[in-house]
mmCIF file with all atom_site columns, C-alpha atoms in Angstrom:
data_model
loop_
_atom_site.group_PDB
_atom_site.id
_atom_site.type_symbol
_atom_site.label_atom_id
_atom_site.label_alt_id
_atom_site.label_comp_id
_atom_site.label_asym_id
_atom_site.label_entity_id
_atom_site.label_seq_id
_atom_site.pdbx_PDB_ins_code
_atom_site.Cartn_x
_atom_site.Cartn_y
_atom_site.Cartn_z
_atom_site.occupancy
_atom_site.B_iso_or_equiv
_atom_site.pdbx_formal_charge
_atom_site.auth_seq_id
_atom_site.auth_comp_id
_atom_site.auth_asym_id
_atom_site.auth_atom_id
_atom_site.pdbx_PDB_model_num
ATOM 1   C CA . GLY D 1 1   ? 95.471  80.176  98.000  1.00 0.00 ? 271 GLY D CA 1
ATOM 2   C CA . ALA D 1 2   ? 95.285  79.998  94.264  1.00 0.00 ? 272 ALA D CA 1
ATOM 3   C CA . TRP D 1 3   ? 92.944  82.983  93.953  1.00 0.00 ? 273 TRP D CA 1
ATOM 4   C CA . SER D 1 4   ? 95.307  85.336  95.787  1.00 0.00 ? 274 SER D CA 1
ATOM 5   C CA . ASP D 1 5   ? 98.242  84.096  93.687  1.00 0.00 ? 275 ASP D CA 1
ATOM 6   C CA . PHE D 1 6   ? 96.207  84.714  90.525  1.00 0.00 ? 276 PHE D CA 1
ATOM 7   C CA . LEU D 1 7   ? 95.350  88.252  91.637  1.00 0.00 ? 277 LEU D CA 1
ATOM 8   C CA . ILE D 1 8   ? 98.963  89.002  92.536  1.00 0.00 ? 278 ILE D CA 1
ATOM 9   C CA . GLY D 1 9   ? 100.050 87.703  89.126  1.00 0.00 ? 279 GLY D CA 1
ATOM 10  C CA . MET D 1 10  ? 97.515  89.867  87.323  1.00 0.00 ? 280 MET D CA 1
ATOM 11  C CA . THR D 1 11  ? 98.584  92.901  89.356  1.00 0.00 ? 281 THR D CA 1
ATOM 12  C CA . VAL D 1 12  ? 102.238 92.250  88.526  1.00 0.00 ? 282 VAL D CA 1
ATOM 13  C CA . ILE D 1 13  ? 101.418 92.009  84.807  1.00 0.00 ? 283 ILE D CA 1
ATOM 14  C CA . GLU D 1 14  ? 99.376  95.219  84.808  1.00 0.00 ? 284 GLU D CA 1
ATOM 15  C CA . PHE D 1 15  ? 101.937 97.098  86.885  1.00 0.00 ? 285 PHE D CA 1
ATOM 16  C CA . SER D 1 16  ? 104.740 95.903  84.599  1.00 0.00 ? 286 SER D CA 1
ATOM 17  C CA . ARG D 1 17  ? 102.869 97.102  81.497  1.00 0.00 ? 287 ARG D CA 1
ATOM 18  C CA . LEU D 1 18  ? 102.496 100.547 83.032  1.00 0.00 ? 288 LEU D CA 1
ATOM 19  C CA . GLN D 1 19  ? 106.096 100.570 84.209  1.00 0.00 ? 289 GLN D CA 1
ATOM 20  C CA . VAL D 1 20  ? 107.443 99.650  80.753  1.00 0.00 ? 290 VAL D CA 1
ATOM 21  C CA . LYS D 1 21  ? 105.297 102.354 79.171  1.00 0.00 ? 291 LYS D CA 1
ATOM 22  C CA . PHE D 1 22  ? 106.998 105.021 81.286  1.00 0.00 ? 292 PHE D CA 1
ATOM 23  C CA . LEU D 1 23  ? 110.584 103.750 81.133  1.00 0.00 ? 293 LEU D CA 1
ATOM 24  C CA . PRO D 1 24  ? 112.758 106.478 79.568  1.00 0.00 ? 294 PRO D CA 1
ATOM 25  C CA . SER D 1 25  ? 115.051 103.993 77.804  1.00 0.00 ? 295 SER D CA 1
ATOM 26  C CA . LEU D 1 26  ? 112.154 102.533 75.800  1.00 0.00 ? 296 LEU D CA 1
ATOM 27  C CA . SER D 1 27  ? 110.123 105.639 75.067  1.00 0.00 ? 297 SER D CA 1
ATOM 28  C CA . ASN D 1 28  ? 113.136 107.730 73.997  1.00 0.00 ? 298 ASN D CA 1
ATOM 29  C CA . SER D 1 29  ? 114.937 105.043 72.028  1.00 0.00 ? 299 SER D CA 1
ATOM 30  C CA . PRO D 1 30  ? 116.079 106.048 68.532  1.00 0.00 ? 300 PRO D CA 1
ATOM 31  C CA . GLY D 1 31  ? 114.710 104.348 65.441  1.00 0.00 ? 301 GLY D CA 1
ATOM 32  C CA . GLY D 1 32  ? 111.173 104.210 66.749  1.00 0.00 ? 302 GLY D CA 1
ATOM 33  C CA . GLY D 1 33  ? 109.905 100.890 65.476  1.00 0.00 ? 303 GLY D CA 1
ATOM 34  C CA . GLY D 1 34  ? 110.795 97.643  63.745  1.00 0.00 ? 304 GLY D CA 1
ATOM 35  C CA . SER D 1 35  ? 114.177 96.871  65.248  1.00 0.00 ? 305 SER D CA 1
ATOM 36  C CA . ASN D 1 36  ? 113.199 98.088  68.723  1.00 0.00 ? 306 ASN D CA 1
ATOM 37  C CA . SER D 1 37  ? 110.218 95.748  69.128  1.00 0.00 ? 307 SER D CA 1
ATOM 38  C CA . LYS D 1 38  ? 112.533 92.920  70.210  1.00 0.00 ? 308 LYS D CA 1
ATOM 39  C CA . ARG D 1 39  ? 114.204 95.223  72.730  1.00 0.00 ? 309 ARG D CA 1
ATOM 40  C CA . SER D 1 40  ? 110.796 96.220  74.155  1.00 0.00 ? 310 SER D CA 1
ATOM 41  C CA . ASP D 1 41  ? 109.830 92.565  74.595  1.00 0.00 ? 311 ASP D CA 1
ATOM 42  C CA . VAL D 1 42  ? 113.063 91.784  76.412  1.00 0.00 ? 312 VAL D CA 1
ATOM 43  C CA . SER D 1 43  ? 112.676 94.827  78.640  1.00 0.00 ? 313 SER D CA 1
ATOM 44  C CA . TYR D 1 44  ? 109.076 93.916  79.420  1.00 0.00 ? 314 TYR D CA 1
ATOM 45  C CA . GLU D 1 45  ? 110.130 90.380  80.327  1.00 0.00 ? 315 GLU D CA 1
ATOM 46  C CA . HIS D 1 46  ? 112.872 91.764  82.558  1.00 0.00 ? 316 HIS D CA 1
ATOM 47  C CA . VAL D 1 47  ? 110.445 94.124  84.303  1.00 0.00 ? 317 VAL D CA 1
ATOM 48  C CA . VAL D 1 48  ? 107.905 91.317  84.844  1.00 0.00 ? 318 VAL D CA 1
ATOM 49  C CA . SER D 1 49  ? 110.655 89.067  86.175  1.00 0.00 ? 319 SER D CA 1
ATOM 50  C CA . VAL D 1 50  ? 111.866 91.685  88.652  1.00 0.00 ? 320 VAL D CA 1
ATOM 51  C CA . ASN D 1 51  ? 108.335 92.521  89.803  1.00 0.00 ? 321 ASN D CA 1
ATOM 52  C CA . THR D 1 52  ? 107.442 88.835  90.205  1.00 0.00 ? 322 THR D CA 1
ATOM 53  C CA . ALA D 1 53  ? 110.566 88.229  92.282  1.00 0.00 ? 323 ALA D CA 1
ATOM 54  C CA . GLN D 1 54  ? 109.807 91.242  94.460  1.00 0.00 ? 324 GLN D CA 1
ATOM 55  C CA . SER D 1 55  ? 106.196 90.201  95.032  1.00 0.00 ? 325 SER D CA 1
ATOM 56  C CA . SER D 1 56  ? 107.244 86.652  95.920  1.00 0.00 ? 326 SER D CA 1
ATOM 57  C CA . THR D 1 57  ? 109.884 87.948  98.311  1.00 0.00 ? 327 THR D CA 1
ATOM 58  C CA . ALA D 1 58  ? 107.405 90.313  99.970  1.00 0.00 ? 328 ALA D CA 1
ATOM 59  C CA . LYS D 1 59  ? 104.877 87.486  100.333 1.00 0.00 ? 329 LYS D CA 1
ATOM 60  C CA . ASN D 1 60  ? 107.473 85.173  101.890 1.00 0.00 ? 330 ASN D CA 1
ATOM 61  C CA . VAL D 1 61  ? 108.790 87.874  104.235 1.00 0.00 ? 331 VAL D CA 1
ATOM 62  C CA . GLY D 1 62  ? 105.230 88.672  105.315 1.00 0.00 ? 332 GLY D CA 1
ATOM 63  C CA . SER D 1 63  ? 104.539 85.006  106.043 1.00 0.00 ? 333 SER D CA 1
ATOM 64  C CA . PHE D 1 64  ? 107.772 84.716  107.998 1.00 0.00 ? 334 PHE D CA 1
ATOM 65  C CA . LEU D 1 65  ? 107.014 87.812  110.082 1.00 0.00 ? 335 LEU D CA 1
ATOM 66  C CA . ALA D 1 66  ? 103.468 86.628  110.774 1.00 0.00 ? 336 ALA D CA 1
ATOM 67  C CA . SER D 1 67  ? 104.728 83.203  111.874 1.00 0.00 ? 337 SER D CA 1
ATOM 68  C CA . THR D 1 68  ? 107.440 84.749  114.044 1.00 0.00 ? 338 THR D CA 1
ATOM 69  C CA . GLY D 1 69  ? 104.948 87.175  115.604 1.00 0.00 ? 339 GLY D CA 1
ATOM 70  C CA . THR D 1 70  ? 102.545 84.325  116.371 1.00 0.00 ? 340 THR D CA 1
ATOM 71  C CA . TYR D 1 71  ? 105.362 82.288  117.910 1.00 0.00 ? 341 TYR D CA 1
ATOM 72  C CA . PHE D 1 72  ? 106.424 85.137  120.187 1.00 0.00 ? 342 PHE D CA 1
ATOM 73  C CA . PHE D 1 73  ? 102.798 85.898  121.052 1.00 0.00 ? 343 PHE D CA 1
ATOM 74  C CA . PHE D 1 74  ? 102.267 82.367  122.316 1.00 0.00 ? 344 PHE D CA 1
ATOM 75  C CA . LEU D 1 75  ? 105.697 82.290  123.933 1.00 0.00 ? 345 LEU D CA 1
ATOM 76  C CA . ALA D 1 76  ? 104.970 85.437  125.932 1.00 0.00 ? 346 ALA D CA 1
ATOM 77  C CA . ARG D 1 77  ? 101.493 84.307  127.011 1.00 0.00 ? 347 ARG D CA 1
ATOM 78  C CA . ASP D 1 78  ? 100.888 81.614  129.540 1.00 0.00 ? 348 ASP D CA 1
ATOM 79  C CA . ARG D 1 79  ? 100.342 78.181  128.096 1.00 0.00 ? 349 ARG D CA 1
ATOM 80  C CA . HIS D 1 80  ? 96.747  77.853  129.286 1.00 0.00 ? 350 HIS D CA 1
ATOM 81  C CA . LEU D 1 81  ? 94.538  79.862  126.993 1.00 0.00 ? 351 LEU D CA 1
ATOM 82  C CA . GLY D 1 82  ? 90.918  80.309  127.901 1.00 0.00 ? 352 GLY D CA 1
ATOM 83  C CA . GLU D 1 83  ? 88.174  78.980  125.688 1.00 0.00 ? 353 GLU D CA 1
ATOM 84  C CA . LYS D 1 84  ? 87.131  82.468  124.570 1.00 0.00 ? 354 LYS D CA 1
ATOM 85  C CA . VAL D 1 85  ? 90.700  83.420  123.625 1.00 0.00 ? 355 VAL D CA 1
ATOM 86  C CA . ALA D 1 86  ? 91.225  80.194  121.671 1.00 0.00 ? 356 ALA D CA 1
ATOM 87  C CA . ASN D 1 87  ? 87.918  80.600  119.808 1.00 0.00 ? 357 ASN D CA 1
ATOM 88  C CA . THR D 1 88  ? 88.697  84.239  119.030 1.00 0.00 ? 358 THR D CA 1
ATOM 89  C CA . LEU D 1 89  ? 92.123  83.302  117.644 1.00 0.00 ? 359 LEU D CA 1
ATOM 90  C CA . ILE D 1 90  ? 90.655  80.515  115.513 1.00 0.00 ? 360 ILE D CA 1
ATOM 91  C CA . LEU D 1 91  ? 87.860  82.702  114.142 1.00 0.00 ? 361 LEU D CA 1
ATOM 92  C CA . GLY D 1 92  ? 90.259  85.612  113.563 1.00 0.00 ? 362 GLY D CA 1
ATOM 93  C CA . THR D 1 93  ? 92.659  83.373  111.658 1.00 0.00 ? 363 THR D CA 1
ATOM 94  C CA . ALA D 1 94  ? 89.800  81.932  109.596 1.00 0.00 ? 364 ALA D CA 1
ATOM 95  C CA . GLY D 1 95  ? 88.610  85.465  108.820 1.00 0.00 ? 365 GLY D CA 1
ATOM 96  C CA . VAL D 1 96  ? 92.068  86.561  107.671 1.00 0.00 ? 366 VAL D CA 1
ATOM 97  C CA . PHE D 1 97  ? 92.417  83.497  105.451 1.00 0.00 ? 367 PHE D CA 1
ATOM 98  C CA . PHE D 1 98  ? 88.933  84.092  104.032 1.00 0.00 ? 368 PHE D CA 1
ATOM 99  C CA . LEU D 1 99  ? 89.752  87.712  103.186 1.00 0.00 ? 369 LEU D CA 1
ATOM 100 C CA . ALA D 1 100 ? 93.131  86.757  101.712 1.00 0.00 ? 370 ALA D CA 1
ATOM 101 C CA . SER D 1 101 ? 91.721  84.089  99.429  1.00 0.00 ? 371 SER D CA 1
#
């Protein structure tokens, strides 16, 4: 949900700040100030963009793999699930969604 997206966004921002701080091209750049501030902003934006794209891709790949795994799980099992199995699956799914949000 929205809370997990917010937390991922905040993590991406914090990770990008740390990553920019340790990039050799920014910390060892000549001139040390005024004219390099624009370059630092552009590099930070690039790092945030790359990290955001990677986190979105990982989230989408994870969702795809979970959906595919669920599909094959139900495909391999017989079509008549017992009441206990169905309730366990529903409560397990609700628990995962609760922890993720």
